[in-house]
Amino acid sequence: RWQKIFMFPLWSKMAVFWNKMFLTIIVLLIVLFLDAVREVRKYSSVHVNEKAANVNSSAFDHIQMKLFRSQRNLYLSGFSLFLWLVLRRTVTLLTQLAKEMASHAALETQVNDATEAAKKYMAENEKLQEALSGKGDGKKKESTDATEENLKKEVELLKAELQKTSHALNKAKTEVAAGKKQSEDLRREYNHLMKEFQQLQQNLNKAEDKKDL
C-alpha cells in the first residue's frame, strides 16, 4: 500500500519543489520560535518590574495578556517545528520501508525461480542417468557423460546463485526488521511527546482560568 502511494511518478516530479517548501517552512517556524522566545523574555522581565513597582491594575493586566500571548506563540511554534520534523522523518522511513519490502518480494521471486530451475535440471539429470544404465553403446555413453557434466556444472552454478540470493534475502529481511523497529520507536516517541503537549496545554488552560478569576 505504501509503495503504491509513495511511488507515484508525480512525487518524483514534485521532489525538488517539496524540498524547497520544507526548508522554507522550517526556516519560518524557526524564526517564529525565536521571536516567541524573545517576546517571552521581554514581557517576563517587564512583568516582574511592573509587579514590583505596584502599578495600576489595567497596565498590569495588559502586560499579563502580552506575556500569555507570547508564551502561547512559543508553545505553538515550538511544537509545530518539532512535529513538522517528525512528519518529515516518518515519511522518509515509510518510503524506505516500502522500497525494502519491494526488494524483498523481488528476491523471493528470484529464489523461487532458481529453485524451480534447479529441480528441473536435477530431474533431467536423473532421466539421463536412467538412460545410461539401460544402454551400453560407447559413443552414446561418452556424449551422455558430457551432457551430464554440463548439467552438473549448470546445477552447481544454480546452487551458487541460489545461495547468493538467499544471503541477499536474509539481508533484506534484516533491513526491513530494522526499519520496522525504528518506525515503532518513532511512533512511541511521538505518542510520548503528544502526551507532554496535552499536559502543557492543560497547564496553560489552568493558568488562563486562574488569570480570568
PDB file of C-alpha atoms in Angstrom:
ATOM      1  CA  ARG A   1       0.000   0.000   0.000  1.00  0.00           C
ATOM      2  CA  TRP A   2       2.757   2.449   0.951  1.00  0.00           C
ATOM      3  CA  GLN A   3       4.676   1.544  -2.195  1.00  0.00           C
ATOM      4  CA  LYS A   4       1.646   2.390  -4.335  1.00  0.00           C
ATOM      5  CA  ILE A   5       1.171   5.686  -2.507  1.00  0.00           C
ATOM      6  CA  PHE A   6       4.760   6.941  -2.379  1.00  0.00           C
ATOM      7  CA  MET A   7       5.969   5.586  -5.717  1.00  0.00           C
ATOM      8  CA  PHE A   8       3.686   7.696  -7.898  1.00  0.00           C
ATOM      9  CA  PRO A   9       5.620   9.480 -10.700  1.00  0.00           C
ATOM     10  CA  LEU A  10       4.012  12.705  -9.509  1.00  0.00           C
ATOM     11  CA  TRP A  11       6.042  12.641  -6.278  1.00  0.00           C
ATOM     12  CA  SER A  12       9.368  12.402  -8.120  1.00  0.00           C
ATOM     13  CA  LYS A  13       8.409  15.437 -10.197  1.00  0.00           C
ATOM     14  CA  MET A  14       7.440  17.366  -7.060  1.00  0.00           C
ATOM     15  CA  ALA A  15      10.551  16.288  -5.105  1.00  0.00           C
ATOM     16  CA  VAL A  16      12.550  19.467  -5.776  1.00  0.00           C
ATOM     17  CA  PHE A  17       9.576  21.701  -5.038  1.00  0.00           C
ATOM     18  CA  TRP A  18       8.745  19.720  -1.893  1.00  0.00           C
ATOM     19  CA  ASN A  19      12.319  20.040  -0.544  1.00  0.00           C
ATOM     20  CA  LYS A  20      12.283  23.799  -1.113  1.00  0.00           C
ATOM     21  CA  MET A  21       8.868  24.106   0.546  1.00  0.00           C
ATOM     22  CA  PHE A  22      10.010  22.011   3.505  1.00  0.00           C
ATOM     23  CA  LEU A  23      13.113  24.153   4.047  1.00  0.00           C
ATOM     24  CA  THR A  24      11.041  27.328   3.729  1.00  0.00           C
ATOM     25  CA  ILE A  25       8.554  26.155   6.366  1.00  0.00           C
ATOM     26  CA  ILE A  26      11.397  25.069   8.668  1.00  0.00           C
ATOM     27  CA  VAL A  27      13.046  28.498   8.390  1.00  0.00           C
ATOM     28  CA  LEU A  28       9.695  30.220   9.012  1.00  0.00           C
ATOM     29  CA  LEU A  29       8.984  28.110  12.098  1.00  0.00           C
ATOM     30  CA  ILE A  30      12.478  28.742  13.459  1.00  0.00           C
ATOM     31  CA  VAL A  31      12.012  32.496  13.003  1.00  0.00           C
ATOM     32  CA  LEU A  32       8.626  32.370  14.760  1.00  0.00           C
ATOM     33  CA  PHE A  33      10.073  30.272  17.580  1.00  0.00           C
ATOM     34  CA  LEU A  34      12.995  32.657  18.144  1.00  0.00           C
ATOM     35  CA  ASP A  35      10.651  35.648  18.040  1.00  0.00           C
ATOM     36  CA  ALA A  36       8.385  33.978  20.612  1.00  0.00           C
ATOM     37  CA  VAL A  37      11.377  33.322  22.888  1.00  0.00           C
ATOM     38  CA  ARG A  38      12.370  36.967  22.620  1.00  0.00           C
ATOM     39  CA  GLU A  39       8.831  38.136  23.432  1.00  0.00           C
ATOM     40  CA  VAL A  40       8.574  35.819  26.439  1.00  0.00           C
ATOM     41  CA  ARG A  41      11.868  37.080  27.870  1.00  0.00           C
ATOM     42  CA  LYS A  42      10.860  40.659  27.205  1.00  0.00           C
ATOM     43  CA  TYR A  43       7.431  40.523  28.849  1.00  0.00           C
ATOM     44  CA  SER A  44       8.642  38.295  31.682  1.00  0.00           C
ATOM     45  CA  SER A  45      11.136  40.954  32.752  1.00  0.00           C
ATOM     46  CA  VAL A  46       8.548  43.720  32.287  1.00  0.00           C
ATOM     47  CA  HIS A  47       6.017  41.654  34.266  1.00  0.00           C
ATOM     48  CA  VAL A  48       8.405  41.350  37.226  1.00  0.00           C
ATOM     49  CA  ASN A  49       9.325  45.031  37.137  1.00  0.00           C
ATOM     50  CA  GLU A  50       5.726  46.230  36.927  1.00  0.00           C
ATOM     51  CA  LYS A  51       4.653  43.888  39.714  1.00  0.00           C
ATOM     52  CA  ALA A  52       7.428  45.205  41.938  1.00  0.00           C
ATOM     53  CA  ALA A  53       6.513  48.806  41.091  1.00  0.00           C
ATOM     54  CA  ASN A  54       2.846  48.258  42.097  1.00  0.00           C
ATOM     55  CA  VAL A  55       1.387  49.984  39.042  1.00  0.00           C
ATOM     56  CA  ASN A  56      -2.336  50.222  38.333  1.00  0.00           C
ATOM     57  CA  SER A  57      -4.239  47.036  37.600  1.00  0.00           C
ATOM     58  CA  SER A  58      -5.108  47.823  33.957  1.00  0.00           C
ATOM     59  CA  ALA A  59      -1.465  48.173  32.911  1.00  0.00           C
ATOM     60  CA  PHE A  60      -0.538  45.060  34.864  1.00  0.00           C
ATOM     61  CA  ASP A  61      -3.329  43.069  33.191  1.00  0.00           C
ATOM     62  CA  HIS A  62      -2.212  44.313  29.797  1.00  0.00           C
ATOM     63  CA  ILE A  63       1.332  43.079  30.460  1.00  0.00           C
ATOM     64  CA  GLN A  64      -0.038  39.747  31.639  1.00  0.00           C
ATOM     65  CA  MET A  65      -2.045  39.422  28.439  1.00  0.00           C
ATOM     66  CA  LYS A  66       1.060  40.138  26.335  1.00  0.00           C
ATOM     67  CA  LEU A  67       3.043  37.592  28.333  1.00  0.00           C
ATOM     68  CA  PHE A  68       0.324  34.972  27.910  1.00  0.00           C
ATOM     69  CA  ARG A  69       0.183  35.525  24.149  1.00  0.00           C
ATOM     70  CA  SER A  70       3.956  35.299  23.798  1.00  0.00           C
ATOM     71  CA  GLN A  71       4.004  32.054  25.793  1.00  0.00           C
ATOM     72  CA  ARG A  72       1.192  30.659  23.662  1.00  0.00           C
ATOM     73  CA  ASN A  73       3.104  31.556  20.474  1.00  0.00           C
ATOM     74  CA  LEU A  74       6.219  29.924  21.931  1.00  0.00           C
ATOM     75  CA  TYR A  75       4.391  26.641  22.597  1.00  0.00           C
ATOM     76  CA  LEU A  76       2.655  26.612  19.230  1.00  0.00           C
ATOM     77  CA  SER A  77       5.750  27.426  17.166  1.00  0.00           C
ATOM     78  CA  GLY A  78       7.966  25.041  19.138  1.00  0.00           C
ATOM     79  CA  PHE A  79       5.661  22.047  18.861  1.00  0.00           C
ATOM     80  CA  SER A  80       4.830  22.858  15.228  1.00  0.00           C
ATOM     81  CA  LEU A  81       8.546  22.854  14.424  1.00  0.00           C
ATOM     82  CA  PHE A  82       9.072  19.577  16.233  1.00  0.00           C
ATOM     83  CA  LEU A  83       6.018  17.852  14.723  1.00  0.00           C
ATOM     84  CA  TRP A  84       6.986  19.026  11.238  1.00  0.00           C
ATOM     85  CA  LEU A  85      10.389  17.377  11.654  1.00  0.00           C
ATOM     86  CA  VAL A  86       8.707  14.208  12.987  1.00  0.00           C
ATOM     87  CA  LEU A  87       6.381  14.184   9.966  1.00  0.00           C
ATOM     88  CA  ARG A  88       9.316  14.513   7.590  1.00  0.00           C
ATOM     89  CA  ARG A  89      11.163  11.657   9.310  1.00  0.00           C
ATOM     90  CA  THR A  90       8.046   9.458   9.304  1.00  0.00           C
ATOM     91  CA  VAL A  91       7.529   9.914   5.566  1.00  0.00           C
ATOM     92  CA  THR A  92      11.196   9.100   4.925  1.00  0.00           C
ATOM     93  CA  LEU A  93      11.010   5.904   6.990  1.00  0.00           C
ATOM     94  CA  LEU A  94       7.801   4.795   5.307  1.00  0.00           C
ATOM     95  CA  THR A  95       9.357   5.324   1.880  1.00  0.00           C
ATOM     96  CA  GLN A  96      12.444   3.320   2.839  1.00  0.00           C
ATOM     97  CA  LEU A  97      10.268   0.555   4.268  1.00  0.00           C
ATOM     98  CA  ALA A  98       8.231   0.379   1.041  1.00  0.00           C
ATOM     99  CA  LYS A  99      11.432   0.081  -1.031  1.00  0.00           C
ATOM    100  CA  GLU A 100      12.794  -2.663   1.233  1.00  0.00           C
ATOM    101  CA  MET A 101       9.532  -4.597   1.035  1.00  0.00           C
ATOM    102  CA  ALA A 102       9.570  -4.335  -2.779  1.00  0.00           C
ATOM    103  CA  SER A 103      13.158  -5.594  -2.969  1.00  0.00           C
ATOM    104  CA  HIS A 104      12.273  -8.360  -0.510  1.00  0.00           C
ATOM    105  CA  ALA A 105       9.407  -9.530  -2.754  1.00  0.00           C
ATOM    106  CA  ALA A 106      11.670  -9.426  -5.844  1.00  0.00           C
ATOM    107  CA  LEU A 107      14.319 -11.504  -4.071  1.00  0.00           C
ATOM    108  CA  GLU A 108      11.723 -14.072  -3.003  1.00  0.00           C
ATOM    109  CA  THR A 109      10.547 -14.391  -6.616  1.00  0.00           C
ATOM    110  CA  GLN A 110      14.139 -14.818  -7.786  1.00  0.00           C
ATOM    111  CA  VAL A 111      14.787 -17.508  -5.169  1.00  0.00           C
ATOM    112  CA  ASN A 112      11.653 -19.395  -6.192  1.00  0.00           C
ATOM    113  CA  ASP A 113      12.637 -19.263  -9.875  1.00  0.00           C
ATOM    114  CA  ALA A 114      16.145 -20.503  -9.118  1.00  0.00           C
ATOM    115  CA  THR A 115      14.745 -23.357  -7.003  1.00  0.00           C
ATOM    116  CA  GLU A 116      12.362 -24.443  -9.754  1.00  0.00           C
ATOM    117  CA  ALA A 117      15.155 -24.372 -12.337  1.00  0.00           C
ATOM    118  CA  ALA A 118      17.403 -26.453 -10.069  1.00  0.00           C
ATOM    119  CA  LYS A 119      14.652 -29.029  -9.575  1.00  0.00           C
ATOM    120  CA  LYS A 120      14.112 -29.188 -13.336  1.00  0.00           C
ATOM    121  CA  TYR A 121      17.797 -29.785 -14.048  1.00  0.00           C
ATOM    122  CA  MET A 122      18.001 -32.406 -11.322  1.00  0.00           C
ATOM    123  CA  ALA A 123      15.034 -34.269 -12.858  1.00  0.00           C
ATOM    124  CA  GLU A 124      16.693 -34.181 -16.288  1.00  0.00           C
ATOM    125  CA  ASN A 125      19.904 -35.461 -14.736  1.00  0.00           C
ATOM    126  CA  GLU A 126      18.097 -38.407 -13.191  1.00  0.00           C
ATOM    127  CA  LYS A 127      16.483 -39.248 -16.529  1.00  0.00           C
ATOM    128  CA  LEU A 128      19.886 -39.228 -18.225  1.00  0.00           C
ATOM    129  CA  GLN A 129      21.338 -41.497 -15.558  1.00  0.00           C
ATOM    130  CA  GLU A 130      18.458 -43.940 -16.075  1.00  0.00           C
ATOM    131  CA  ALA A 131      19.078 -43.856 -19.830  1.00  0.00           C
ATOM    132  CA  LEU A 132      22.783 -44.542 -19.237  1.00  0.00           C
ATOM    133  CA  SER A 133      22.060 -47.594 -17.123  1.00  0.00           C
ATOM    134  CA  GLY A 134      19.971 -49.190 -19.962  1.00  0.00           C
ATOM    135  CA  LYS A 135      22.428 -48.601 -22.872  1.00  0.00           C
ATOM    136  CA  GLY A 136      25.930 -49.907 -23.412  1.00  0.00           C
ATOM    137  CA  ASP A 137      26.973 -48.072 -26.582  1.00  0.00           C
ATOM    138  CA  GLY A 138      30.349 -46.284 -26.014  1.00  0.00           C
ATOM    139  CA  LYS A 139      29.794 -43.191 -28.146  1.00  0.00           C
ATOM    140  CA  LYS A 140      26.370 -42.566 -26.746  1.00  0.00           C
ATOM    141  CA  LYS A 141      27.772 -43.077 -23.277  1.00  0.00           C
ATOM    142  CA  GLU A 142      30.545 -40.533 -23.846  1.00  0.00           C
ATOM    143  CA  SER A 143      28.104 -37.987 -25.244  1.00  0.00           C
ATOM    144  CA  THR A 144      25.712 -38.544 -22.332  1.00  0.00           C
ATOM    145  CA  ASP A 145      28.624 -38.229 -19.907  1.00  0.00           C
ATOM    146  CA  ALA A 146      29.478 -34.851 -21.452  1.00  0.00           C
ATOM    147  CA  THR A 147      25.843 -33.791 -21.231  1.00  0.00           C
ATOM    148  CA  GLU A 148      25.748 -34.954 -17.641  1.00  0.00           C
ATOM    149  CA  GLU A 149      28.885 -32.988 -16.819  1.00  0.00           C
ATOM    150  CA  ASN A 150      27.373 -29.888 -18.388  1.00  0.00           C
ATOM    151  CA  LEU A 151      24.204 -30.393 -16.408  1.00  0.00           C
ATOM    152  CA  LYS A 152      26.196 -30.835 -13.209  1.00  0.00           C
ATOM    153  CA  LYS A 153      28.045 -27.586 -13.883  1.00  0.00           C
ATOM    154  CA  GLU A 154      24.766 -25.800 -14.518  1.00  0.00           C
ATOM    155  CA  VAL A 155      23.326 -27.255 -11.301  1.00  0.00           C
ATOM    156  CA  GLU A 156      26.388 -26.060  -9.373  1.00  0.00           C
ATOM    157  CA  LEU A 157      26.023 -22.587 -10.872  1.00  0.00           C
ATOM    158  CA  LEU A 158      22.350 -22.562  -9.956  1.00  0.00           C
ATOM    159  CA  LYS A 159      23.155 -23.658  -6.407  1.00  0.00           C
ATOM    160  CA  ALA A 160      25.731 -20.857  -6.081  1.00  0.00           C
ATOM    161  CA  GLU A 161      23.215 -18.344  -7.435  1.00  0.00           C
ATOM    162  CA  LEU A 162      20.577 -19.692  -5.060  1.00  0.00           C
ATOM    163  CA  GLN A 163      22.920 -19.331  -2.092  1.00  0.00           C
ATOM    164  CA  LYS A 164      23.820 -15.782  -3.134  1.00  0.00           C
ATOM    165  CA  THR A 165      20.153 -14.878  -3.496  1.00  0.00           C
ATOM    166  CA  SER A 166      19.396 -16.410  -0.086  1.00  0.00           C
ATOM    167  CA  HIS A 167      22.079 -14.228   1.519  1.00  0.00           C
ATOM    168  CA  ALA A 168      20.605 -11.148  -0.155  1.00  0.00           C
ATOM    169  CA  LEU A 169      17.130 -12.169   1.026  1.00  0.00           C
ATOM    170  CA  ASN A 170      18.322 -12.547   4.622  1.00  0.00           C
ATOM    171  CA  LYS A 171      20.000  -9.152   4.429  1.00  0.00           C
ATOM    172  CA  ALA A 172      16.803  -7.560   3.098  1.00  0.00           C
ATOM    173  CA  LYS A 173      14.791  -9.197   5.905  1.00  0.00           C
ATOM    174  CA  THR A 174      17.216  -7.758   8.466  1.00  0.00           C
ATOM    175  CA  GLU A 175      16.936  -4.273   6.962  1.00  0.00           C
ATOM    176  CA  VAL A 176      13.139  -4.472   6.894  1.00  0.00           C
ATOM    177  CA  ALA A 177      13.077  -5.550  10.547  1.00  0.00           C
ATOM    178  CA  ALA A 178      15.387  -2.657  11.470  1.00  0.00           C
ATOM    179  CA  GLY A 179      13.160  -0.206   9.577  1.00  0.00           C
ATOM    180  CA  LYS A 180      10.063  -1.537  11.341  1.00  0.00           C
ATOM    181  CA  LYS A 181      11.762  -1.248  14.743  1.00  0.00           C
ATOM    182  CA  GLN A 182      12.860   2.311  14.004  1.00  0.00           C
ATOM    183  CA  SER A 183       9.327   3.223  12.914  1.00  0.00           C
ATOM    184  CA  GLU A 184       7.918   1.706  16.124  1.00  0.00           C
ATOM    185  CA  ASP A 185      10.414   3.682  18.262  1.00  0.00           C
ATOM    186  CA  LEU A 186       9.471   6.858  16.427  1.00  0.00           C
ATOM    187  CA  ARG A 187       5.767   6.179  16.968  1.00  0.00           C
ATOM    188  CA  ARG A 188       6.285   5.645  20.709  1.00  0.00           C
ATOM    189  CA  GLU A 189       8.334   8.833  20.969  1.00  0.00           C
ATOM    190  CA  TYR A 190       5.647  10.720  19.071  1.00  0.00           C
ATOM    191  CA  ASN A 191       2.922   9.443  21.437  1.00  0.00           C
ATOM    192  CA  HIS A 192       5.026  10.417  24.463  1.00  0.00           C
ATOM    193  CA  LEU A 193       5.565  13.924  23.133  1.00  0.00           C
ATOM    194  CA  MET A 194       1.881  14.294  22.328  1.00  0.00           C
ATOM    195  CA  LYS A 195       1.054  13.397  25.953  1.00  0.00           C
ATOM    196  CA  GLU A 196       3.522  16.036  27.163  1.00  0.00           C
ATOM    197  CA  PHE A 197       1.999  18.546  24.769  1.00  0.00           C
ATOM    198  CA  GLN A 198      -1.509  17.819  26.092  1.00  0.00           C
ATOM    199  CA  GLN A 199      -0.259  18.172  29.665  1.00  0.00           C
ATOM    200  CA  LEU A 200       1.368  21.521  28.860  1.00  0.00           C
ATOM    201  CA  GLN A 201      -1.820  22.664  27.154  1.00  0.00           C
ATOM    202  CA  GLN A 202      -3.880  21.699  30.225  1.00  0.00           C
ATOM    203  CA  ASN A 203      -1.472  23.595  32.465  1.00  0.00           C
ATOM    204  CA  LEU A 204      -1.763  26.585  30.154  1.00  0.00           C
ATOM    205  CA  ASN A 205      -5.566  26.423  30.276  1.00  0.00           C
ATOM    206  CA  LYS A 206      -5.476  26.212  34.086  1.00  0.00           C
ATOM    207  CA  ALA A 207      -3.191  29.247  34.211  1.00  0.00           C
ATOM    208  CA  GLU A 208      -5.570  31.104  31.903  1.00  0.00           C
ATOM    209  CA  ASP A 209      -8.563  30.179  34.094  1.00  0.00           C
ATOM    210  CA  LYS A 210      -6.782  31.382  37.207  1.00  0.00           C
ATOM    211  CA  LYS A 211      -5.884  34.612  35.449  1.00  0.00           C
ATOM    212  CA  ASP A 212      -9.514  35.162  34.473  1.00  0.00           C
ATOM    213  CA  LEU A 213     -10.544  34.680  38.087  1.00  0.00           C
TER     214      LEU A 213
END
